[in-house]
Amino acid sequence: GTGLTLPTPTRTGYTFGGWYEDSSCTGTKVTSIATTATGNATYYAKWTVNTYTVTYNKNSGTITNESNYTKYTYGTGLTLPTPTRTGYTFGGWYETSGFTGTKVTSISTTATENKTYYAKWTANTYTVTYHKNSGSIANESNYASYAYGTGLTLPTPTRTGYTFGGWY
């Protein structure tokens, strides 16, 4: 006889670890059936679940305990973390750097590849209130708010008979 080379099976989300004669898949891996073998044979496939890498382009944000979110396992998936960034509001994770498509909040249990996500941020806007003490500000609405990272040059108010001494 010529013997038999055993096939290599595939299973989504798993890596084949060889054929074994016992159901616990321990002992010696079997790669072929010898030409001198007789009788029926039963073999058990050893499978290892795949783990995939997750990369975050945080765009100056921070993820607390980031190492807890850099891998996921087939069959388990992963809920994506919520990063923080001073002066900004997180707008979601996206699969493209241009933030197109749908916001992603988790990796499904059936995903089978490495993932890369991009953090979208919007600068916070803050309201400015002026106590003018009977003065007036021309185009005051132009000075009513400012965005983080941009700031605002404060207006110079006017009041008949007075010289403006500054904001405090």
PDB file of C-alpha atoms in Angstrom:
ATOM      1  CA  GLY A   1       0.000   0.000   0.000  1.00  0.00           C
ATOM      2  CA  THR A   2       0.860   3.645  -0.298  1.00  0.00           C
ATOM      3  CA  GLY A   3      -0.413   4.835   3.086  1.00  0.00           C
ATOM      4  CA  LEU A   4      -2.470   8.054   3.440  1.00  0.00           C
ATOM      5  CA  THR A   5      -1.472  11.688   4.028  1.00  0.00           C
ATOM      6  CA  LEU A   6      -4.115  13.175   6.411  1.00  0.00           C
ATOM      7  CA  PRO A   7      -6.007  16.283   5.147  1.00  0.00           C
ATOM      8  CA  THR A   8      -5.689  19.767   6.656  1.00  0.00           C
ATOM      9  CA  PRO A   9      -9.186  20.982   7.581  1.00  0.00           C
ATOM     10  CA  THR A  10     -10.255  24.612   7.931  1.00  0.00           C
ATOM     11  CA  ARG A  11     -12.568  26.252  10.448  1.00  0.00           C
ATOM     12  CA  THR A  12     -13.510  29.944  10.465  1.00  0.00           C
ATOM     13  CA  GLY A  13     -11.851  31.795  13.320  1.00  0.00           C
ATOM     14  CA  TYR A  14      -9.619  28.884  14.341  1.00  0.00           C
ATOM     15  CA  THR A  15      -6.160  27.534  13.574  1.00  0.00           C
ATOM     16  CA  PHE A  16      -5.772  23.814  12.960  1.00  0.00           C
ATOM     17  CA  GLY A  17      -3.321  22.262  15.414  1.00  0.00           C
ATOM     18  CA  GLY A  18      -3.127  18.731  14.060  1.00  0.00           C
ATOM     19  CA  TRP A  19      -4.808  15.326  14.279  1.00  0.00           C
ATOM     20  CA  TYR A  20      -4.722  13.272  17.486  1.00  0.00           C
ATOM     21  CA  GLU A  21      -5.830   9.771  18.424  1.00  0.00           C
ATOM     22  CA  ASP A  22      -7.404  10.920  21.716  1.00  0.00           C
ATOM     23  CA  SER A  23     -10.324  13.331  22.076  1.00  0.00           C
ATOM     24  CA  SER A  24      -8.354  15.625  24.431  1.00  0.00           C
ATOM     25  CA  CYS A  25      -5.853  16.211  21.576  1.00  0.00           C
ATOM     26  CA  THR A  26      -2.800  15.428  23.701  1.00  0.00           C
ATOM     27  CA  GLY A  27       0.071  13.053  23.061  1.00  0.00           C
ATOM     28  CA  THR A  28       1.667  12.704  19.648  1.00  0.00           C
ATOM     29  CA  LYS A  29       0.304  14.496  16.606  1.00  0.00           C
ATOM     30  CA  VAL A  30      -0.623  12.139  13.751  1.00  0.00           C
ATOM     31  CA  THR A  31       0.318  13.312  10.246  1.00  0.00           C
ATOM     32  CA  SER A  32      -0.295  10.165   8.185  1.00  0.00           C
ATOM     33  CA  ILE A  33      -1.500   6.581   8.326  1.00  0.00           C
ATOM     34  CA  ALA A  34       1.285   4.078   7.801  1.00  0.00           C
ATOM     35  CA  THR A  35       1.201   1.609   4.919  1.00  0.00           C
ATOM     36  CA  THR A  36       1.252  -1.234   7.467  1.00  0.00           C
ATOM     37  CA  ALA A  37      -1.773   0.050   9.463  1.00  0.00           C
ATOM     38  CA  THR A  38      -4.844  -2.190   9.748  1.00  0.00           C
ATOM     39  CA  GLY A  39      -8.354  -1.524  11.017  1.00  0.00           C
ATOM     40  CA  ASN A  40     -10.569   1.534  11.290  1.00  0.00           C
ATOM     41  CA  ALA A  41      -9.005   4.761  12.545  1.00  0.00           C
ATOM     42  CA  THR A  42     -10.548   7.745  14.327  1.00  0.00           C
ATOM     43  CA  TYR A  43      -8.739  11.055  14.664  1.00  0.00           C
ATOM     44  CA  TYR A  44      -9.610  14.265  16.499  1.00  0.00           C
ATOM     45  CA  ALA A  45      -8.823  17.735  15.141  1.00  0.00           C
ATOM     46  CA  LYS A  46      -7.131  20.133  17.567  1.00  0.00           C
ATOM     47  CA  TRP A  47      -8.342  23.726  17.161  1.00  0.00           C
ATOM     48  CA  THR A  48      -7.017  26.926  18.680  1.00  0.00           C
ATOM     49  CA  VAL A  49      -9.279  29.971  18.596  1.00  0.00           C
ATOM     50  CA  ASN A  50      -7.738  32.920  16.726  1.00  0.00           C
ATOM     51  CA  THR A  51      -6.879  36.216  18.386  1.00  0.00           C
ATOM     52  CA  TYR A  52      -6.687  39.372  16.294  1.00  0.00           C
ATOM     53  CA  THR A  53      -5.009  42.748  16.830  1.00  0.00           C
ATOM     54  CA  VAL A  54      -6.879  46.037  17.247  1.00  0.00           C
ATOM     55  CA  THR A  55      -5.034  49.298  16.482  1.00  0.00           C
ATOM     56  CA  TYR A  56      -6.366  52.682  17.573  1.00  0.00           C
ATOM     57  CA  ASN A  57      -5.491  55.999  15.908  1.00  0.00           C
ATOM     58  CA  LYS A  58      -6.496  58.069  18.932  1.00  0.00           C
ATOM     59  CA  ASN A  59      -5.786  61.463  17.307  1.00  0.00           C
ATOM     60  CA  SER A  60      -4.318  62.887  20.560  1.00  0.00           C
ATOM     61  CA  GLY A  61      -6.848  61.094  22.773  1.00  0.00           C
ATOM     62  CA  THR A  62      -6.147  58.706  25.651  1.00  0.00           C
ATOM     63  CA  ILE A  63      -7.595  55.251  26.358  1.00  0.00           C
ATOM     64  CA  THR A  64      -7.585  54.145  29.991  1.00  0.00           C
ATOM     65  CA  ASN A  65      -6.212  50.571  30.300  1.00  0.00           C
ATOM     66  CA  GLU A  66      -5.624  50.488  26.527  1.00  0.00           C
ATOM     67  CA  SER A  67      -3.942  47.062  26.669  1.00  0.00           C
ATOM     68  CA  ASN A  68      -7.356  45.577  27.572  1.00  0.00           C
ATOM     69  CA  TYR A  69      -8.635  46.615  24.123  1.00  0.00           C
ATOM     70  CA  THR A  70      -5.765  45.798  21.725  1.00  0.00           C
ATOM     71  CA  LYS A  71      -6.819  42.206  20.955  1.00  0.00           C
ATOM     72  CA  TYR A  72     -10.029  40.281  20.457  1.00  0.00           C
ATOM     73  CA  THR A  73     -10.852  36.616  20.116  1.00  0.00           C
ATOM     74  CA  TYR A  74     -13.076  34.982  17.520  1.00  0.00           C
ATOM     75  CA  GLY A  75     -16.378  34.024  19.139  1.00  0.00           C
ATOM     76  CA  THR A  76     -16.038  36.722  21.814  1.00  0.00           C
ATOM     77  CA  GLY A  77     -15.594  40.012  19.941  1.00  0.00           C
ATOM     78  CA  LEU A  78     -14.888  43.275  21.765  1.00  0.00           C
ATOM     79  CA  THR A  79     -16.693  46.385  22.982  1.00  0.00           C
ATOM     80  CA  LEU A  80     -14.541  49.348  21.921  1.00  0.00           C
ATOM     81  CA  PRO A  81     -13.299  51.733  24.632  1.00  0.00           C
ATOM     82  CA  THR A  82     -14.330  55.370  24.999  1.00  0.00           C
ATOM     83  CA  PRO A  83     -11.228  57.590  24.843  1.00  0.00           C
ATOM     84  CA  THR A  84     -10.867  61.042  26.373  1.00  0.00           C
ATOM     85  CA  ARG A  85      -9.181  64.242  25.189  1.00  0.00           C
ATOM     86  CA  THR A  86      -9.046  67.531  27.080  1.00  0.00           C
ATOM     87  CA  GLY A  87     -11.259  70.158  25.466  1.00  0.00           C
ATOM     88  CA  TYR A  88     -12.897  67.749  23.005  1.00  0.00           C
ATOM     89  CA  THR A  89     -15.957  65.510  22.774  1.00  0.00           C
ATOM     90  CA  PHE A  90     -15.470  61.987  21.410  1.00  0.00           C
ATOM     91  CA  GLY A  91     -17.491  61.475  18.226  1.00  0.00           C
ATOM     92  CA  GLY A  92     -16.916  57.755  17.754  1.00  0.00           C
ATOM     93  CA  TRP A  93     -14.565  55.210  16.208  1.00  0.00           C
ATOM     94  CA  TYR A  94     -14.486  54.884  12.427  1.00  0.00           C
ATOM     95  CA  GLU A  95     -12.798  52.425  10.069  1.00  0.00           C
ATOM     96  CA  THR A  96     -11.526  55.276   7.872  1.00  0.00           C
ATOM     97  CA  SER A  97      -9.361  58.278   8.719  1.00  0.00           C
ATOM     98  CA  GLY A  98     -11.935  60.495   6.986  1.00  0.00           C
ATOM     99  CA  PHE A  99     -14.651  59.296   9.410  1.00  0.00           C
ATOM    100  CA  THR A 100     -16.901  58.063   6.606  1.00  0.00           C
ATOM    101  CA  GLY A 101     -19.296  55.171   6.969  1.00  0.00           C
ATOM    102  CA  THR A 102     -20.875  54.005  10.183  1.00  0.00           C
ATOM    103  CA  LYS A 103     -19.599  54.692  13.688  1.00  0.00           C
ATOM    104  CA  VAL A 104     -18.237  51.462  15.240  1.00  0.00           C
ATOM    105  CA  THR A 105     -18.931  50.622  18.896  1.00  0.00           C
ATOM    106  CA  SER A 106     -17.929  46.947  18.971  1.00  0.00           C
ATOM    107  CA  ILE A 107     -16.285  44.124  17.053  1.00  0.00           C
ATOM    108  CA  SER A 108     -18.703  41.283  16.309  1.00  0.00           C
ATOM    109  CA  THR A 109     -18.196  37.738  17.574  1.00  0.00           C
ATOM    110  CA  THR A 110     -17.839  36.544  13.971  1.00  0.00           C
ATOM    111  CA  ALA A 111     -15.100  39.009  12.892  1.00  0.00           C
ATOM    112  CA  THR A 112     -11.913  37.330  11.654  1.00  0.00           C
ATOM    113  CA  GLU A 113      -9.285  39.990  10.963  1.00  0.00           C
ATOM    114  CA  ASN A 114      -7.046  42.627  12.489  1.00  0.00           C
ATOM    115  CA  LYS A 115      -8.854  45.957  12.907  1.00  0.00           C
ATOM    116  CA  THR A 116      -7.815  49.623  12.809  1.00  0.00           C
ATOM    117  CA  TYR A 117     -10.011  52.430  14.114  1.00  0.00           C
ATOM    118  CA  TYR A 118      -9.811  56.238  14.014  1.00  0.00           C
ATOM    119  CA  ALA A 119     -11.102  58.508  16.806  1.00  0.00           C
ATOM    120  CA  LYS A 120     -13.280  61.433  15.734  1.00  0.00           C
ATOM    121  CA  TRP A 121     -13.127  64.517  17.955  1.00  0.00           C
ATOM    122  CA  THR A 122     -15.094  67.758  18.060  1.00  0.00           C
ATOM    123  CA  ALA A 123     -13.624  70.756  19.899  1.00  0.00           C
ATOM    124  CA  ASN A 124     -15.807  71.815  22.818  1.00  0.00           C
ATOM    125  CA  THR A 125     -17.487  75.213  22.553  1.00  0.00           C
ATOM    126  CA  TYR A 126     -17.871  77.378  25.623  1.00  0.00           C
ATOM    127  CA  THR A 127     -20.205  80.327  26.265  1.00  0.00           C
ATOM    128  CA  VAL A 128     -18.831  83.704  27.327  1.00  0.00           C
ATOM    129  CA  THR A 129     -20.936  86.000  29.516  1.00  0.00           C
ATOM    130  CA  TYR A 130     -20.040  89.691  29.794  1.00  0.00           C
ATOM    131  CA  HIS A 131     -21.030  91.925  32.703  1.00  0.00           C
ATOM    132  CA  LYS A 132     -20.789  95.246  30.841  1.00  0.00           C
ATOM    133  CA  ASN A 133     -21.728  97.573  33.716  1.00  0.00           C
ATOM    134  CA  SER A 134     -23.902  99.757  31.444  1.00  0.00           C
ATOM    135  CA  GLY A 135     -21.442  99.525  28.541  1.00  0.00           C
ATOM    136  CA  SER A 136     -22.171  98.056  25.103  1.00  0.00           C
ATOM    137  CA  ILE A 137     -20.332  95.700  22.764  1.00  0.00           C
ATOM    138  CA  ALA A 138     -20.661  96.096  18.998  1.00  0.00           C
ATOM    139  CA  ASN A 139     -21.491  92.753  17.295  1.00  0.00           C
ATOM    140  CA  GLU A 140     -21.634  91.067  20.695  1.00  0.00           C
ATOM    141  CA  SER A 141     -22.839  87.765  19.199  1.00  0.00           C
ATOM    142  CA  ASN A 142     -19.394  87.408  17.557  1.00  0.00           C
ATOM    143  CA  TYR A 143     -17.908  87.194  21.057  1.00  0.00           C
ATOM    144  CA  ALA A 144     -20.520  84.955  22.701  1.00  0.00           C
ATOM    145  CA  SER A 145     -18.550  81.703  22.530  1.00  0.00           C
ATOM    146  CA  TYR A 146     -15.177  80.154  21.790  1.00  0.00           C
ATOM    147  CA  ALA A 147     -13.906  76.716  20.801  1.00  0.00           C
ATOM    148  CA  TYR A 148     -11.188  74.812  22.628  1.00  0.00           C
ATOM    149  CA  GLY A 149      -7.901  75.232  20.786  1.00  0.00           C
ATOM    150  CA  THR A 150      -9.054  78.460  19.128  1.00  0.00           C
ATOM    151  CA  GLY A 151      -9.700  80.799  22.042  1.00  0.00           C
ATOM    152  CA  LEU A 152     -11.178  84.283  21.659  1.00  0.00           C
ATOM    153  CA  THR A 153      -9.930  87.852  21.606  1.00  0.00           C
ATOM    154  CA  LEU A 154     -12.185  89.724  24.005  1.00  0.00           C
ATOM    155  CA  PRO A 155     -14.052  92.754  22.655  1.00  0.00           C
ATOM    156  CA  THR A 156     -13.552  96.326  23.834  1.00  0.00           C
ATOM    157  CA  PRO A 157     -16.851  97.712  25.120  1.00  0.00           C
ATOM    158  CA  THR A 158     -17.861 101.364  24.987  1.00  0.00           C
ATOM    159  CA  ARG A 159     -19.726 103.575  27.479  1.00  0.00           C
ATOM    160  CA  THR A 160     -20.387 107.266  26.962  1.00  0.00           C
ATOM    161  CA  GLY A 161     -18.215 109.369  29.284  1.00  0.00           C
ATOM    162  CA  TYR A 162     -15.983 106.459  30.363  1.00  0.00           C
ATOM    163  CA  THR A 163     -12.683 104.870  29.334  1.00  0.00           C
ATOM    164  CA  PHE A 164     -12.610 101.040  29.294  1.00  0.00           C
ATOM    165  CA  GLY A 165     -10.170  99.722  31.919  1.00  0.00           C
ATOM    166  CA  GLY A 166     -10.178  96.017  31.065  1.00  0.00           C
ATOM    167  CA  TRP A 167     -12.018  92.768  31.792  1.00  0.00           C
ATOM    168  CA  TYR A 168     -11.653  91.139  35.195  1.00  0.00           C
TER     169      TYR A 168
END
